[in-house]
Amino acid sequence: MRVYADNAATTKVSDKALEAMMLGLTTLYGNPSSLHEEGREAEHELLKARMEIAALMGAETDEIYFTSGGSESDNWAIREMAKRGSKKGKMHLISTEFEHHAVLHTLQKLEKEGFAVTYIKPEANGIIDIEKLKAAIRPDTALVTVMYANNEIGTIQPIKEIADICHEHDIIFHTDAVQALGHIPVNVKENGIDLMSFSGHKFNGPKGVGGLYVKKGIVIGNLIDGGAQERRKRAGTENIPGIMGMAAALKEAVEEMDTEIEKLTALRDRLIDGIIEKIPAVHLNGDRERRVPGNVNFCFEGIEGESLLLRLDLAGIAASSGSACTSGSLDPSHVLLSIGVPKELAHGSLRLSFGKYNTEEEIDYILEVLPDIVKTLRLMSPVWDDKNGCMKKISF
Ligand SMILES: *Cc1c(COP(=O)(O)O)cnc(C)c1O
């Protein structure tokens, strides 16, 4: 048995998305910029996909730009809005400590180029305190970028409140909604979002395709020079199969959202309750309620996350530690450190993320094998005090 519990990393392409992609790869192979019938047909599909995707998030059709995914959209939005600010002498940006690296590394580069960045520390429950955002605002703040839902701990941020505060101060608000769109209701207009990044492969669409919503009236500079694609902002022949697949996937995700939220919330809560009941010395990361339906993230005292993942994989379970371990050094997750999880404990993290193809039997299977794996690893661990059932040295 294989259980795929790493849907926050990527998802399986749905049947409907695949069907749409096949059409884009076969019948609709024309170049949308060509004037002949094949080209016009492809252009028609491109427009249809853009209209659908826009409508599904409450945007206008020409507010959507297609990109290669979430990372590209984050880079583009942040760089260009910083540049826009600098032209008015605004050199300050605000973000959070627990953003995705596509945001954090872009900001770090901008710091080297002379921008000042304030990184807000999230609260212990993984949610940003609005008062801390207010306090960070300066007269020269150009941009606030705060993710919609966190990719490791799943916590959902108060997006509308953040947008309102930004607009009171004439600040642009960008959000990385890669973990939110297609999973929870997202409406750019109702929330007052200025720019929003999204990615197809996080909602059962294909990889290598995503988009950026840019509110009408905000001028964004070019990303790629060349042809006239994407309203002259991002040149290159459009990824028609990918865009069609992403549109079909988002349509399906939004149509099924109510039932999926109900199903996944039940699965998630069953797993959280089961882990707390069956395994001692565990800590749930992120707010119990205000998190995306499919996210479970725990720290296990006395355990190395990497060995846990290997054992789970052998038992047929694909999960993630949520930690960014680079070869050689095992750095604990910046997300967990940002919410105040001690370093020693952050090493023992496990993220299980679920999607439309997961079942209750799979949750029960995880609950069957996980406690024994944790027990075995703890008995081998030099930092585990088995007599007292906790980690040595540090106490909670
Ligand atoms: C996956 C992810 C990204 C990157 O998206 P890609 O399409 O893989 O480039 C960015 N932000 C968040 C929150 C993500 O989860």
Short mmCIF file of C-alpha atoms and ligand atoms in Angstrom, two decimals:
data_model
loop_
_atom_site.label_atom_id
_atom_site.label_comp_id
_atom_site.label_asym_id
_atom_site.label_seq_id
_atom_site.Cartn_x
_atom_site.Cartn_y
_atom_site.Cartn_z
CA MET A 1 0.00 0.00 0.00
CA ARG A 2 1.21 3.50 -0.87
CA VAL A 3 -0.29 6.52 0.85
CA TYR A 4 0.52 9.85 -0.78
CA ALA A 5 0.42 12.38 2.04
CA ASP A 6 2.55 15.12 0.52
CA ASN A 7 -0.05 17.17 -1.36
CA ALA A 8 1.42 20.46 -0.13
CA ALA A 9 4.54 19.62 -2.16
CA THR A 10 2.60 18.70 -5.26
CA THR A 11 -0.57 16.92 -6.33
CA LYS A 12 -1.57 14.32 -8.88
CA VAL A 13 -3.08 15.72 -12.10
CA SER A 14 -6.84 15.09 -12.04
CA ASP A 15 -8.59 13.19 -14.85
CA LYS A 16 -10.37 16.32 -16.02
CA ALA A 17 -7.15 18.33 -16.05
CA LEU A 18 -5.42 15.56 -18.00
CA GLU A 19 -8.25 15.47 -20.52
CA ALA A 20 -7.97 19.22 -21.07
CA MET A 21 -4.20 18.95 -21.43
CA MET A 22 -4.49 16.16 -24.00
CA LEU A 23 -6.72 18.39 -26.08
CA GLY A 24 -4.14 21.15 -25.81
CA LEU A 25 -1.35 18.80 -26.85
CA THR A 26 -3.16 17.23 -29.79
CA THR A 27 -6.07 19.00 -31.50
CA LEU A 28 -5.23 22.50 -30.28
CA TYR A 29 -1.56 22.55 -31.20
CA GLY A 30 -1.65 25.90 -32.99
CA ASN A 31 0.28 28.96 -31.85
CA PRO A 32 -2.20 31.47 -30.37
CA SER A 33 -0.32 34.30 -32.08
CA SER A 34 -0.83 32.81 -35.55
CA LEU A 35 -3.59 34.23 -37.71
CA HIS A 36 -4.79 30.96 -39.29
CA GLU A 37 -7.56 28.72 -38.02
CA GLU A 38 -5.27 26.52 -35.89
CA GLY A 39 -3.87 29.61 -34.27
CA ARG A 40 -7.26 31.20 -33.73
CA GLU A 41 -8.56 28.00 -32.11
CA ALA A 42 -5.63 27.94 -29.69
CA GLU A 43 -6.12 31.63 -28.96
CA HIS A 44 -9.78 30.99 -28.26
CA GLU A 45 -8.88 28.27 -25.71
CA LEU A 46 -6.33 30.55 -24.10
CA LEU A 47 -8.92 33.29 -23.68
CA LYS A 48 -11.45 30.79 -22.35
CA ALA A 49 -8.98 29.52 -19.75
CA ARG A 50 -8.09 33.05 -18.70
CA MET A 51 -11.76 33.97 -18.36
CA GLU A 52 -12.51 30.87 -16.31
CA ILE A 53 -9.56 31.23 -13.98
CA ALA A 54 -10.29 34.93 -13.48
CA ALA A 55 -13.96 34.28 -12.71
CA LEU A 56 -13.07 31.51 -10.23
CA MET A 57 -11.18 34.00 -8.06
CA GLY A 58 -13.41 37.02 -8.59
CA ALA A 59 -11.01 38.77 -10.98
CA GLU A 60 -11.43 40.32 -14.42
CA THR A 61 -10.06 38.39 -17.39
CA ASP A 62 -7.32 40.89 -18.19
CA GLU A 63 -6.07 40.94 -14.61
CA ILE A 64 -4.59 37.44 -15.03
CA TYR A 65 -1.06 36.82 -16.31
CA PHE A 66 0.11 33.27 -16.92
CA THR A 67 3.56 32.29 -15.66
CA SER A 68 5.55 29.11 -15.05
CA GLY A 69 4.30 28.78 -11.46
CA GLY A 70 4.26 30.17 -7.95
CA SER A 71 7.98 30.92 -7.69
CA GLU A 72 8.02 32.97 -10.87
CA SER A 73 4.89 34.88 -9.88
CA ASP A 74 6.32 35.68 -6.44
CA ASN A 75 9.62 36.86 -7.91
CA TRP A 76 7.93 38.97 -10.55
CA ALA A 77 5.39 40.61 -8.27
CA ILE A 78 7.82 41.47 -5.48
CA ARG A 79 10.67 42.70 -7.69
CA GLU A 80 8.38 44.89 -9.77
CA MET A 81 6.45 46.36 -6.86
CA ALA A 82 9.72 47.12 -5.08
CA LYS A 83 11.00 48.83 -8.22
CA ARG A 84 7.73 50.75 -8.50
CA GLY A 85 8.12 51.93 -4.90
CA SER A 86 11.73 52.95 -5.36
CA LYS A 87 10.71 55.32 -8.16
CA LYS A 88 8.67 57.22 -5.58
CA GLY A 89 11.47 57.02 -3.02
CA LYS A 90 9.76 54.22 -1.10
CA MET A 91 12.44 51.69 -0.20
CA HIS A 92 10.76 49.74 2.62
CA LEU A 93 9.02 46.37 2.28
CA ILE A 94 7.14 44.29 4.85
CA SER A 95 6.78 40.54 4.92
CA THR A 96 6.83 37.71 7.45
CA GLU A 97 9.45 35.31 8.78
CA PHE A 98 7.62 32.24 7.53
CA GLU A 99 7.11 32.94 3.83
CA HIS A 100 8.03 30.46 1.10
CA HIS A 101 11.63 30.74 -0.08
CA ALA A 102 10.41 32.14 -3.43
CA VAL A 103 9.39 35.22 -1.41
CA LEU A 104 12.15 35.23 1.24
CA HIS A 105 15.05 34.83 -1.17
CA THR A 106 13.65 37.52 -3.46
CA LEU A 107 13.41 39.89 -0.49
CA GLN A 108 16.93 39.04 0.66
CA LYS A 109 18.22 39.94 -2.79
CA LEU A 110 16.35 43.24 -2.67
CA GLU A 111 17.95 43.98 0.71
CA LYS A 112 21.37 43.62 -0.94
CA GLU A 113 20.19 46.11 -3.55
CA GLY A 114 19.37 48.71 -0.91
CA PHE A 115 15.79 47.99 0.16
CA ALA A 116 14.91 47.67 3.85
CA VAL A 117 12.69 44.73 4.77
CA THR A 118 10.77 44.19 8.01
CA TYR A 119 9.96 40.52 8.64
CA ILE A 120 7.00 40.13 11.00
CA LYS A 121 7.26 37.25 13.44
CA PRO A 122 4.07 35.18 13.43
CA GLU A 123 2.36 34.35 16.73
CA ALA A 124 2.85 30.90 18.30
CA ASN A 125 -0.31 29.65 16.55
CA GLY A 126 1.16 30.50 13.15
CA ILE A 127 -0.99 33.55 12.47
CA ILE A 128 0.14 37.15 11.96
CA ASP A 129 -0.90 39.72 14.55
CA ILE A 130 -2.40 42.71 12.72
CA GLU A 131 -1.05 45.07 15.38
CA LYS A 132 2.49 43.99 14.52
CA LEU A 133 1.83 44.79 10.89
CA LYS A 134 0.50 48.25 11.82
CA ALA A 135 3.58 48.90 13.92
CA ALA A 136 5.90 47.92 11.06
CA ILE A 137 4.44 50.39 8.56
CA ARG A 138 6.66 53.37 7.69
CA PRO A 139 6.02 56.41 5.49
CA ASP A 140 8.31 54.82 2.88
CA THR A 141 6.68 51.37 2.87
CA ALA A 142 6.01 50.36 -0.74
CA LEU A 143 4.82 46.77 -0.44
CA VAL A 144 3.44 44.27 2.04
CA THR A 145 3.70 40.61 1.02
CA VAL A 146 2.08 38.03 3.32
CA MET A 147 1.21 34.50 2.27
CA TYR A 148 -2.45 33.44 2.24
CA ALA A 149 -1.89 30.02 3.79
CA ASN A 150 1.41 28.65 5.05
CA ASN A 151 2.80 25.68 3.12
CA GLU A 152 4.26 23.89 6.15
CA ILE A 153 1.77 24.43 8.96
CA GLY A 154 -1.27 25.36 6.86
CA THR A 155 -2.30 28.39 8.91
CA ILE A 156 -4.57 30.90 7.16
CA GLN A 157 -3.73 34.60 7.51
CA PRO A 158 -6.21 37.48 8.02
CA ILE A 159 -5.90 38.56 4.39
CA LYS A 160 -8.72 41.09 4.25
CA GLU A 161 -7.57 42.89 7.41
CA ILE A 162 -4.03 43.06 6.05
CA ALA A 163 -5.26 44.42 2.69
CA ASP A 164 -7.42 47.06 4.42
CA ILE A 165 -4.51 48.34 6.48
CA CYS A 166 -2.28 48.47 3.40
CA HIS A 167 -4.82 50.53 1.50
CA GLU A 168 -5.27 52.97 4.37
CA HIS A 169 -1.57 53.70 3.99
CA ASP A 170 -1.36 53.62 0.18
CA ILE A 171 0.73 50.42 0.24
CA ILE A 172 0.54 47.65 -2.38
CA PHE A 173 -0.48 44.24 -1.01
CA HIS A 174 0.75 41.01 -2.58
CA THR A 175 -0.13 37.55 -1.34
CA ASP A 176 1.32 34.14 -2.21
CA ALA A 177 -1.91 32.14 -2.43
CA VAL A 178 -0.33 28.95 -3.76
CA GLN A 179 -1.59 26.89 -0.82
CA ALA A 180 -4.98 28.59 -0.68
CA LEU A 181 -6.41 28.82 -4.20
CA GLY A 182 -8.44 25.72 -5.01
CA HIS A 183 -8.40 24.66 -1.34
CA ILE A 184 -10.35 27.36 0.48
CA PRO A 185 -12.59 30.14 -0.90
CA VAL A 186 -10.39 32.86 -2.39
CA ASN A 187 -11.81 36.06 -3.87
CA VAL A 188 -9.40 38.82 -4.80
CA LYS A 189 -12.02 41.59 -4.92
CA GLU A 190 -13.74 40.75 -1.62
CA ASN A 191 -10.36 40.59 0.08
CA GLY A 192 -8.90 43.70 -1.56
CA ILE A 193 -5.84 41.88 -2.88
CA ASP A 194 -3.61 43.86 -5.26
CA LEU A 195 -1.41 41.04 -6.54
CA MET A 196 -1.75 37.30 -5.98
CA SER A 197 0.46 34.36 -6.98
CA PHE A 198 -0.92 30.91 -7.72
CA SER A 199 0.32 27.62 -9.10
CA GLY A 200 -1.42 24.82 -11.05
CA HIS A 201 0.28 21.79 -9.52
CA LYS A 202 -0.91 22.55 -5.98
CA PHE A 203 -4.57 21.99 -6.94
CA ASN A 204 -4.35 18.88 -9.15
CA GLY A 205 -3.27 20.76 -12.25
CA PRO A 206 0.02 20.31 -14.10
CA LYS A 207 3.48 21.46 -12.99
CA GLY A 208 5.29 24.37 -14.61
CA VAL A 209 2.26 26.60 -14.97
CA GLY A 210 0.78 29.22 -12.68
CA GLY A 211 -0.25 32.81 -12.71
CA LEU A 212 -0.22 36.24 -11.22
CA TYR A 213 -3.32 38.35 -10.59
CA VAL A 214 -2.59 42.06 -10.92
CA LYS A 215 -5.38 44.47 -10.04
CA LYS A 216 -6.39 46.80 -12.86
CA GLY A 217 -4.66 50.15 -12.46
CA ILE A 218 -1.45 48.70 -11.07
CA VAL A 219 1.24 48.83 -13.71
CA ILE A 220 3.68 45.95 -13.53
CA GLY A 221 6.96 46.00 -15.48
CA ASN A 222 7.99 43.38 -18.01
CA LEU A 223 9.27 40.03 -16.89
CA ILE A 224 10.43 38.68 -20.26
CA ASP A 225 11.04 40.76 -23.38
CA GLY A 226 10.13 39.41 -26.78
CA GLY A 227 6.76 38.78 -28.36
CA ALA A 228 3.47 40.37 -27.39
CA GLN A 229 2.20 37.51 -25.20
CA GLU A 230 0.62 38.24 -21.80
CA ARG A 231 -0.09 41.83 -22.79
CA ARG A 232 3.60 42.34 -23.64
CA LYS A 233 4.66 41.61 -20.06
CA ARG A 234 5.89 38.04 -20.39
CA ALA A 235 7.02 37.00 -23.85
CA GLY A 236 7.09 33.43 -25.08
CA THR A 237 4.63 31.10 -26.81
CA GLU A 238 1.96 30.25 -24.27
CA ASN A 239 1.91 26.87 -22.50
CA ILE A 240 -1.53 26.03 -23.90
CA PRO A 241 -1.79 22.44 -22.59
CA GLY A 242 -0.62 23.55 -19.15
CA ILE A 243 -2.93 26.55 -19.02
CA MET A 244 -5.91 24.44 -20.16
CA GLY A 245 -5.07 21.79 -17.56
CA MET A 246 -4.75 24.40 -14.82
CA ALA A 247 -8.10 25.97 -15.76
CA ALA A 248 -9.85 22.59 -15.73
CA ALA A 249 -8.24 21.68 -12.40
CA LEU A 250 -9.24 24.95 -10.76
CA LYS A 251 -12.80 24.69 -12.06
CA GLU A 252 -13.07 21.18 -10.64
CA ALA A 253 -11.47 22.21 -7.33
CA VAL A 254 -13.84 25.14 -6.88
CA GLU A 255 -16.89 23.08 -7.86
CA GLU A 256 -15.97 20.33 -5.41
CA MET A 257 -14.68 22.67 -2.72
CA ASP A 258 -17.51 22.41 -0.20
CA THR A 259 -17.49 18.62 -0.15
CA GLU A 260 -13.69 18.44 -0.23
CA ILE A 261 -13.35 20.85 2.70
CA GLU A 262 -15.80 18.75 4.67
CA LYS A 263 -14.05 15.49 3.79
CA LEU A 264 -10.50 16.73 4.36
CA THR A 265 -11.35 18.50 7.61
CA ALA A 266 -12.76 15.23 8.93
CA LEU A 267 -9.68 13.28 7.79
CA ARG A 268 -7.34 15.90 9.24
CA ASP A 269 -9.11 15.99 12.59
CA ARG A 270 -9.23 12.19 12.74
CA LEU A 271 -5.46 12.09 12.22
CA ILE A 272 -4.69 14.90 14.67
CA ASP A 273 -6.86 13.34 17.38
CA GLY A 274 -5.39 9.90 16.70
CA ILE A 275 -1.78 11.08 16.89
CA ILE A 276 -2.40 12.98 20.14
CA GLU A 277 -4.16 9.94 21.60
CA LYS A 278 -1.64 7.30 20.51
CA ILE A 279 1.71 9.02 20.74
CA PRO A 280 3.08 10.76 23.84
CA ALA A 281 5.22 13.93 23.75
CA VAL A 282 3.86 15.36 20.49
CA HIS A 283 3.14 18.98 19.60
CA LEU A 284 0.74 20.14 16.90
CA ASN A 285 2.20 23.03 14.90
CA GLY A 286 -0.14 25.81 13.81
CA ASP A 287 -3.61 26.77 14.93
CA ARG A 288 -5.91 23.80 15.38
CA GLU A 289 -8.83 25.40 13.49
CA ARG A 290 -7.48 28.20 11.32
CA ARG A 291 -5.55 25.96 8.95
CA VAL A 292 -6.17 24.59 5.44
CA PRO A 293 -8.31 21.45 5.54
CA GLY A 294 -5.62 19.03 4.38
CA ASN A 295 -2.70 20.03 6.60
CA VAL A 296 -1.33 18.17 9.62
CA ASN A 297 2.03 19.17 11.11
CA PHE A 298 3.50 17.72 14.30
CA CYS A 299 6.78 17.75 16.17
CA PHE A 300 7.77 14.54 17.94
CA GLU A 301 10.10 14.93 20.88
CA GLY A 302 13.36 12.96 20.67
CA ILE A 303 13.13 12.19 16.95
CA GLU A 304 14.99 13.16 13.81
CA GLY A 305 12.50 14.13 11.10
CA GLU A 306 14.61 12.65 8.31
CA SER A 307 14.73 9.16 9.84
CA LEU A 308 11.00 9.34 10.46
CA LEU A 309 10.43 10.12 6.78
CA LEU A 310 12.62 7.22 5.66
CA ARG A 311 10.78 4.76 7.89
CA LEU A 312 7.40 6.07 6.77
CA ASP A 313 8.46 5.76 3.14
CA LEU A 314 9.46 2.13 3.73
CA ALA A 315 6.04 1.58 5.28
CA GLY A 316 4.45 3.02 2.15
CA ILE A 317 3.73 6.55 3.33
CA ALA A 318 4.99 9.59 1.40
CA ALA A 319 5.27 12.54 3.79
CA SER A 320 7.53 15.53 4.37
CA SER A 321 9.43 16.97 7.29
CA GLY A 322 8.53 20.43 6.12
CA SER A 323 12.12 21.32 6.87
CA ALA A 324 14.48 22.73 4.32
CA CYS A 325 17.41 20.38 4.74
CA THR A 326 20.25 21.15 2.42
CA SER A 327 22.92 18.53 1.82
CA GLY A 328 25.33 18.34 4.72
CA SER A 329 23.62 20.64 7.17
CA LEU A 330 20.25 19.77 8.60
CA ASP A 331 18.71 23.16 9.18
CA PRO A 332 15.44 23.05 11.06
CA SER A 333 12.45 24.60 9.30
CA HIS A 334 12.43 28.42 9.29
CA VAL A 335 8.65 28.22 9.61
CA LEU A 336 8.76 26.25 12.85
CA LEU A 337 11.53 28.45 14.27
CA SER A 338 9.45 31.54 13.40
CA ILE A 339 6.56 30.35 15.57
CA GLY A 340 8.90 29.71 18.46
CA VAL A 341 9.41 25.95 18.24
CA PRO A 342 12.77 25.18 19.92
CA LYS A 343 15.51 24.05 17.52
CA GLU A 344 15.83 20.58 19.07
CA LEU A 345 12.13 19.97 18.71
CA ALA A 346 11.88 21.49 15.22
CA HIS A 347 14.20 18.72 13.97
CA GLY A 348 11.50 16.20 14.75
CA SER A 349 8.80 17.62 12.53
CA LEU A 350 6.42 15.80 10.23
CA ARG A 351 4.03 17.31 7.69
CA LEU A 352 1.24 15.15 6.32
CA SER A 353 -0.80 16.93 3.67
CA PHE A 354 -3.89 15.49 2.05
CA GLY A 355 -5.93 16.05 -1.08
CA LYS A 356 -8.85 14.81 -3.12
CA TYR A 357 -7.49 11.27 -3.57
CA ASN A 358 -6.91 10.47 0.11
CA THR A 359 -9.25 8.20 2.05
CA GLU A 360 -10.19 7.39 5.62
CA GLU A 361 -8.53 3.96 5.32
CA GLU A 362 -5.29 5.76 4.58
CA ILE A 363 -5.59 7.86 7.72
CA ASP A 364 -6.20 4.70 9.74
CA TYR A 365 -3.20 3.04 8.13
CA ILE A 366 -1.01 6.01 9.13
CA LEU A 367 -2.36 5.77 12.67
CA GLU A 368 -1.55 2.07 12.65
CA VAL A 369 2.11 2.36 11.65
CA LEU A 370 3.21 5.78 12.92
CA PRO A 371 3.14 5.05 16.68
CA ASP A 372 5.44 2.03 16.32
CA ILE A 373 7.88 3.90 14.10
CA VAL A 374 8.04 6.78 16.59
CA LYS A 375 8.55 4.32 19.46
CA THR A 376 11.38 2.50 17.67
CA LEU A 377 13.16 5.72 16.71
CA ARG A 378 12.87 7.07 20.23
CA LEU A 379 14.44 3.95 21.71
CA MET A 380 17.41 4.52 19.39
CA SER A 381 17.60 8.24 20.12
CA PRO A 382 20.31 9.66 22.40
CA VAL A 383 18.10 12.62 23.28
CA TRP A 384 15.03 10.61 24.30
CA ASP A 385 14.44 9.81 27.98
CA ASP A 386 12.25 6.73 27.75
CA LYS A 387 11.75 6.43 31.50
CA ASN A 388 10.16 9.85 31.75
CA GLY A 389 8.62 9.86 28.28
CA CYS A 390 10.16 13.11 27.15
CA MET A 391 13.23 14.65 25.62
CA LYS A 392 16.38 14.90 27.71
CA LYS A 393 17.44 18.36 28.92
CA ILE A 394 14.60 20.44 27.51
CA SER A 395 11.19 20.27 29.10
CA PHE A 396 7.75 21.46 28.10
C1 LIG B 1 4.78 25.38 -3.91
C2 LIG B 1 4.79 26.77 -3.43
C3 LIG B 1 5.40 27.79 -4.18
C4 LIG B 1 6.15 27.50 -5.46
O1 LIG B 1 5.30 27.19 -6.51
P1 LIG B 1 5.91 26.55 -7.84
O2 LIG B 1 4.78 26.52 -8.79
O3 LIG B 1 6.37 25.17 -7.45
O4 LIG B 1 7.03 27.41 -8.27
C5 LIG B 1 5.34 29.08 -3.70
N1 LIG B 1 4.70 29.36 -2.56
C6 LIG B 1 4.09 28.42 -1.83
C7 LIG B 1 3.38 28.80 -0.58
C8 LIG B 1 4.12 27.09 -2.22
O5 LIG B 1 3.54 26.16 -1.48
#
